[in-house]
Coordinates of C-alpha atoms and ligand atoms in Angstrom, one line a residue:
X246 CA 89.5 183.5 66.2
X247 CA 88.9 179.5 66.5
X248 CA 85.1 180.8 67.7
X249 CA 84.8 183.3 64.6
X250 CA 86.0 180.5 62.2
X251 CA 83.5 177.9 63.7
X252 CA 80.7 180.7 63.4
X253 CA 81.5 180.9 59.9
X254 CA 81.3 177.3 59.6
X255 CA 78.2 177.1 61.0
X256 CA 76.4 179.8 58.5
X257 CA 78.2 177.9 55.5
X258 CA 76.3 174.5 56.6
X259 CA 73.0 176.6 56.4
X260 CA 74.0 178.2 53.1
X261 CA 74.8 174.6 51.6
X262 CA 71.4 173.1 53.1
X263 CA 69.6 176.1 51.5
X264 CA 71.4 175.5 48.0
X265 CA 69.7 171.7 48.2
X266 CA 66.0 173.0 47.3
X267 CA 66.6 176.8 46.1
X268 CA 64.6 179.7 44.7
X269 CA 66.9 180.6 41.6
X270 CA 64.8 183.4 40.5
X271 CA 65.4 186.9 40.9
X272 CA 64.5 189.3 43.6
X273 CA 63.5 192.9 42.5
X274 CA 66.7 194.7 43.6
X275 CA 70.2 195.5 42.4
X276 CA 73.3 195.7 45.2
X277 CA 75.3 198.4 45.8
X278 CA 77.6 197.5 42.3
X279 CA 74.4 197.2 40.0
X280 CA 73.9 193.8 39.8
X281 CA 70.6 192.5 39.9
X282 CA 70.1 190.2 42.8
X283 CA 68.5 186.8 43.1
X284 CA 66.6 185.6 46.1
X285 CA 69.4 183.3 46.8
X286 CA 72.0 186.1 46.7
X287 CA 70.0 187.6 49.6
X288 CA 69.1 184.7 51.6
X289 CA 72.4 183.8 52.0
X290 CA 73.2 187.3 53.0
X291 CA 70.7 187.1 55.9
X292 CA 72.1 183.4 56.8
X293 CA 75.5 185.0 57.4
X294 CA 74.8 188.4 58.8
X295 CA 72.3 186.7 61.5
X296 CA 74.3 183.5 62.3
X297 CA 77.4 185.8 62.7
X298 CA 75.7 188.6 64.4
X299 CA 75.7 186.2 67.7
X300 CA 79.9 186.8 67.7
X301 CA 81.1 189.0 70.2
X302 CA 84.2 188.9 68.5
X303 CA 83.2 191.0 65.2
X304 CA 83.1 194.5 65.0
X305 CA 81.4 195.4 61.7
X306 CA 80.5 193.2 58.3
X307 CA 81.3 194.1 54.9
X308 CA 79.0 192.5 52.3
X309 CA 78.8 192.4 48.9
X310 CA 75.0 192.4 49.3
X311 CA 74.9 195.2 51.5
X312 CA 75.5 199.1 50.7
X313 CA 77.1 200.0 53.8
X314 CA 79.1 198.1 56.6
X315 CA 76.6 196.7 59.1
X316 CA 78.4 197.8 62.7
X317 CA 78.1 195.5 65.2
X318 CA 80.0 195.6 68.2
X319 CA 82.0 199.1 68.2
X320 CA 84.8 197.9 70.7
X321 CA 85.3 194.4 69.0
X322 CA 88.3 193.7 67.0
X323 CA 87.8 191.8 63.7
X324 CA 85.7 193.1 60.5
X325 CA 84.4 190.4 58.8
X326 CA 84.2 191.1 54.6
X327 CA 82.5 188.6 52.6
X328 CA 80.8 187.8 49.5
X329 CA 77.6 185.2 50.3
X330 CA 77.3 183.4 47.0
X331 CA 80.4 184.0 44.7
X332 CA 79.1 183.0 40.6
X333 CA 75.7 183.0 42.1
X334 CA 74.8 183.4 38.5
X335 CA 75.5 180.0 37.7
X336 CA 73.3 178.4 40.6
X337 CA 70.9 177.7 37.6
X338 CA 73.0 175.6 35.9
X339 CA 73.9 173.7 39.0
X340 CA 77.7 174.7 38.6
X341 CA 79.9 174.8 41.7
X342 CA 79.5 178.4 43.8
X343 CA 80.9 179.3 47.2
X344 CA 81.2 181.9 49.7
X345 CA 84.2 184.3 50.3
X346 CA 85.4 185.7 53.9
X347 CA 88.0 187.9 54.2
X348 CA 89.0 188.3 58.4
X349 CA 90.4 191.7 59.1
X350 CA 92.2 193.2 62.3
X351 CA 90.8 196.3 63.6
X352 CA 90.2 198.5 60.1
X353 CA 89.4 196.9 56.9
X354 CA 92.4 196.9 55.2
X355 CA 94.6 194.3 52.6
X356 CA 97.7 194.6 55.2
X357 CA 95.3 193.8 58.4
X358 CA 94.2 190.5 57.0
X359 CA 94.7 187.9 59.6
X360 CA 92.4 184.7 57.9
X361 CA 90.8 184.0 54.7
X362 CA 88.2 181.4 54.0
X363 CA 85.7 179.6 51.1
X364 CA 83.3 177.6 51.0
X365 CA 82.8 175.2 47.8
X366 CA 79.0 174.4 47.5
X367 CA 79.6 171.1 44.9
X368 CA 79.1 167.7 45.0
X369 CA 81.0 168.2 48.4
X370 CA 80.5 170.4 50.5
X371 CA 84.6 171.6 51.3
X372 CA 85.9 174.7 53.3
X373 CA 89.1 176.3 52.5
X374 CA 90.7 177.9 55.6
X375 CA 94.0 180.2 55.6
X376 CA 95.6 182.0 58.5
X377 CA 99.3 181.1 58.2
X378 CA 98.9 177.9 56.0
X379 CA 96.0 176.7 53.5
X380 CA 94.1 173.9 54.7
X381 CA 91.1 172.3 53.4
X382 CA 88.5 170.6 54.8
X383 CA 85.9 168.6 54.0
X384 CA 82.3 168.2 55.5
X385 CA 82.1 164.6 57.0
X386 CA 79.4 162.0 57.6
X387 CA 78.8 163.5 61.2
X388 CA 78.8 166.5 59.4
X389 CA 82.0 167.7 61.1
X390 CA 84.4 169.4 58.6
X391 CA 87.6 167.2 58.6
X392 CA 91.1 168.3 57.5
X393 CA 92.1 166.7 54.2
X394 CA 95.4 168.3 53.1
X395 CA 97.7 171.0 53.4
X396 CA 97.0 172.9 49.8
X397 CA 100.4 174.5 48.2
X398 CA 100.8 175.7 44.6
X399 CA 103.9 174.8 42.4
X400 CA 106.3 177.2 40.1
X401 CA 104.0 176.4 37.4
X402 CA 100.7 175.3 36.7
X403 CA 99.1 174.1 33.2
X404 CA 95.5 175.8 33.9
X405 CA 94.5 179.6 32.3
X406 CA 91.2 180.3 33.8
X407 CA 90.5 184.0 32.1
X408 CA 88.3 186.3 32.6
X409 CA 85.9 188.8 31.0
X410 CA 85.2 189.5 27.2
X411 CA 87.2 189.2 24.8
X412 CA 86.9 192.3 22.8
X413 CA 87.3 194.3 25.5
X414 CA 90.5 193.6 26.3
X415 CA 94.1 195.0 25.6
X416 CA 95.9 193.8 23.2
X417 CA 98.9 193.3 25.7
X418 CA 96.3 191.3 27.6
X419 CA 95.1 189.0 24.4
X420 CA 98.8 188.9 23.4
X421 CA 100.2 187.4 27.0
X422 CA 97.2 185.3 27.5
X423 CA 97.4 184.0 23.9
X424 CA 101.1 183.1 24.7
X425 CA 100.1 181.2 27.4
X426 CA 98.0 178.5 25.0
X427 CA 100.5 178.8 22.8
X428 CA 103.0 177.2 25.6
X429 CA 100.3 174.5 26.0
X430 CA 98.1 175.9 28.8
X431 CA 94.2 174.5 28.8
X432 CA 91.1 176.5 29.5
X433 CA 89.2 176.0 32.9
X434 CA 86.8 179.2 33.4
X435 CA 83.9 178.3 34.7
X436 CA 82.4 181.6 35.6
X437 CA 82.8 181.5 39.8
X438 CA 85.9 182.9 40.9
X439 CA 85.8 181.2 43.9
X440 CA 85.5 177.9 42.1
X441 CA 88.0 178.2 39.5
X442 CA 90.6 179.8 41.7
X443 CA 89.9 176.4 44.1
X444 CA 90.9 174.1 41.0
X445 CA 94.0 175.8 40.3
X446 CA 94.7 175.7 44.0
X447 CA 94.0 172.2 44.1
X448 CA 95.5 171.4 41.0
X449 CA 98.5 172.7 42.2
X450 CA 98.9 176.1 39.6
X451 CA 97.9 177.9 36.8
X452 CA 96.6 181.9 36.4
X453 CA 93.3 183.3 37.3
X454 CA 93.0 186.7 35.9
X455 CA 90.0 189.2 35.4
X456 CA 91.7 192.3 33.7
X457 CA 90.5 195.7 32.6
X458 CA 88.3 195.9 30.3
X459 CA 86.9 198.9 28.1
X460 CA 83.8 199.0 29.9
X461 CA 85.7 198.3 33.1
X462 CA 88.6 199.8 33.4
X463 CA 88.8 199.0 37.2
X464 CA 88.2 195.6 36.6
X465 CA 84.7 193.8 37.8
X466 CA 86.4 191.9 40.8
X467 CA 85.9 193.3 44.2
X468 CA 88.9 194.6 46.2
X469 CA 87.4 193.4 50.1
X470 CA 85.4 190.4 49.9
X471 CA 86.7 188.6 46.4
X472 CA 90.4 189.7 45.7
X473 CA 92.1 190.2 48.8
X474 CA 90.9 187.4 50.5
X475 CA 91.7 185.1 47.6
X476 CA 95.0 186.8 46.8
X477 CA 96.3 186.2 50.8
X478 CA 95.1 182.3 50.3
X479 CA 97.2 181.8 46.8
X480 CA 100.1 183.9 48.4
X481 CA 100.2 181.8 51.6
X482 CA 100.2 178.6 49.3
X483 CA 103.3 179.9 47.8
X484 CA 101.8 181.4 44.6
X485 CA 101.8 185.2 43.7
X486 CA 99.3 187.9 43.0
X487 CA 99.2 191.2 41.2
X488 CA 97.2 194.2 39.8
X489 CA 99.4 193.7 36.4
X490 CA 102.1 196.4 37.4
X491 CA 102.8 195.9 41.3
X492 CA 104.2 193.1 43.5
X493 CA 100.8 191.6 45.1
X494 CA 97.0 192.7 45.0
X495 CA 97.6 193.1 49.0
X496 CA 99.8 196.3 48.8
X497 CA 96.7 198.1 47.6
X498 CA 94.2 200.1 49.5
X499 CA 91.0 201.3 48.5
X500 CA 88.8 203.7 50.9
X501 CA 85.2 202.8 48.8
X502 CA 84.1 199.2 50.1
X503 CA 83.2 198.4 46.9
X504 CA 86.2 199.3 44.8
X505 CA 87.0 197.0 42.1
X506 CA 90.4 196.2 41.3
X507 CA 91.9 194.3 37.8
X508 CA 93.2 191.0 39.2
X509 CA 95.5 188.0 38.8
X510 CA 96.6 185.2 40.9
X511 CA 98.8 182.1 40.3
X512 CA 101.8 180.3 40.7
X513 CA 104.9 182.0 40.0
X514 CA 105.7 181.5 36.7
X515 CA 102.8 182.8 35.0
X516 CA 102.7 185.6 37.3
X517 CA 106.4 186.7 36.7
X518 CA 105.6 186.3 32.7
X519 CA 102.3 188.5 33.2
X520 CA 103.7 191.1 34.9
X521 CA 107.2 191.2 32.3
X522 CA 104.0 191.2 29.5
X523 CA 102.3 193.8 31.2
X524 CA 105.7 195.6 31.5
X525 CA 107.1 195.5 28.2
X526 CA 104.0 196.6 26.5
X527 CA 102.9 199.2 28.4
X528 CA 106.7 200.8 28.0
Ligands
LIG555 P1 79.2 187.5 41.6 O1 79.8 187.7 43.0 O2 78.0 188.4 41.5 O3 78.9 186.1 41.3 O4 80.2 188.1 40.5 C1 81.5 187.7 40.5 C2 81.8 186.7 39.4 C3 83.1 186.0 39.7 O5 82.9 184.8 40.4 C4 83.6 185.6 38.3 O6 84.9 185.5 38.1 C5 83.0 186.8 37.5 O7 82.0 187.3 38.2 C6 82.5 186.3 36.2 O8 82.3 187.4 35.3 P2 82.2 187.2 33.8 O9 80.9 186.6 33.5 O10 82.3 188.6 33.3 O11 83.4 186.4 33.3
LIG556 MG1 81.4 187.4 43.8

């Protein structure tokens, strides 16, 4: 595992050195869930499936860039699931963006994650790693990562980073996520997942969700490379994850690897309230 975890680190250095002078323009295909890609999207792709292709220790890759799962070494035990550029759609802006990995034993499934990890490509370059606690880390002058801090959420956070348009949502989802201003919770959405889940993490709490929609009703988030791997780092920081109705995003299992699930994660007040909204509403 420490090898995997290095080789990781390794192809998010080369990601954040190709963010310095990029391409943002788009290439002429779409991935496997319809969205158009831009060269970036599938540079960093490459980056990772070559730099970790050279691990003896990884049986297959699951990418949100790729259409199938890339085998690699049949009699290896880990699967490796990750999204290259999370809110890639932002690198125009210059707006923080990251990479996802989700670390699975033998079969990709919620229940065989062993590690999670993130990259942050932002002012700093920071890497988020979670096995049995969250630690982040921080690339260093020798550009070594060095541990900064433990990361653990509190009961209750005063961030509501929400997801996906407004019309198109319930009205039990407007109504809880309304309440939750109304208690005195700010905005923070910037658009990357992996970045605004990182500021509630760091900032101690808050709620991330990305719910059904009408034109979504399976919610946009994928289930392998964006949701499970962020709902096992927010659990292991001591905050809570759901679908809405069940106890955590990581009792679900999904046998297309690019099933999208509705999501929320936080600490565990807002959680407990979502899920009593979600409850009550829905009868
Ligand atoms: P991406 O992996 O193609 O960047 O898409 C995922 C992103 C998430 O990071 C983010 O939460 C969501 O899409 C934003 O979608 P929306 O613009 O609908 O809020
Ligand atoms: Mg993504």
């Amino acid at each position: 595992m420490k090898e995997l975890i290095k080789t990781i680190q390794k192809a998010v250095l080369e990601i954040s050195k190709e963010l310095k002078n990029p391409d943002t323009s788009y290439s002429s295909s779409e991935n496997a869930t319809g969205d158009k890609q831009l060269k970036l999207d599938v540079k960093a792709d490459l980056l990772i499936t070559e730099i970790l292709s050279k691990c003896p220790d990884i049986k297959a890759l699951i990418s949100e860039e790729k259409d199938e799962a890339l085998i690699l070494n049949e009699n290896a035990k880990f699967i490796i699931a990750y999204d290259p550029l999370d809110g890639s759609s932002l690198l125009d802006v210059n707006f923080s963006v990251g990479s996802i990995f989700a670390i699975y034993e033998n079969e990709a499934k919620a229940k065989n994650l062993k590690a999670a990890a993130y990259s942050i490509y932002g002012p700093r370059l920071e890497f988020v790693l979670c096995a049995e606690k969250v630690e982040l880390f921080r690339l260093d002058k020798e550009a070594k990562f060095s541990l900064v801090k433990e990361l653990k959420m509190s009961e209750k956070g005063k961030i509501n980073a929400s997801g996906g348009t407004q019309k198109e949502w319930s009205k039990t989802h407007a109504d809880f996520i309304k309440a939750l201003f109304d208690e005195g919770y700010r905005l923070r959405y910037s658009g990357a997942m992996v970045s605004d889940v990182h500021q509630i993490l760091c900032k101690g709490g808050g709620l991330f969700s990305y719910p059904a929609t009408k034109s979504s009703p399976n919610g946009k988030l994928r289930a392998f490379f964006e949701v499970f791997p962020l709902a096992f780092v927010i659990e292991k920081a001591g905050g809570l994850s759901t679908n809405g109705f069940n106890e955590s995003l990581l009792e679900l299992e999904f046998s297309e690897i690019h099933a999208t699930t509705p999501c929320f994660f936080g600490s565990k007040y807002e959680i407990e309230k979502l899920k009593q909204a979600y409850k009550v509403l829905n009868g």
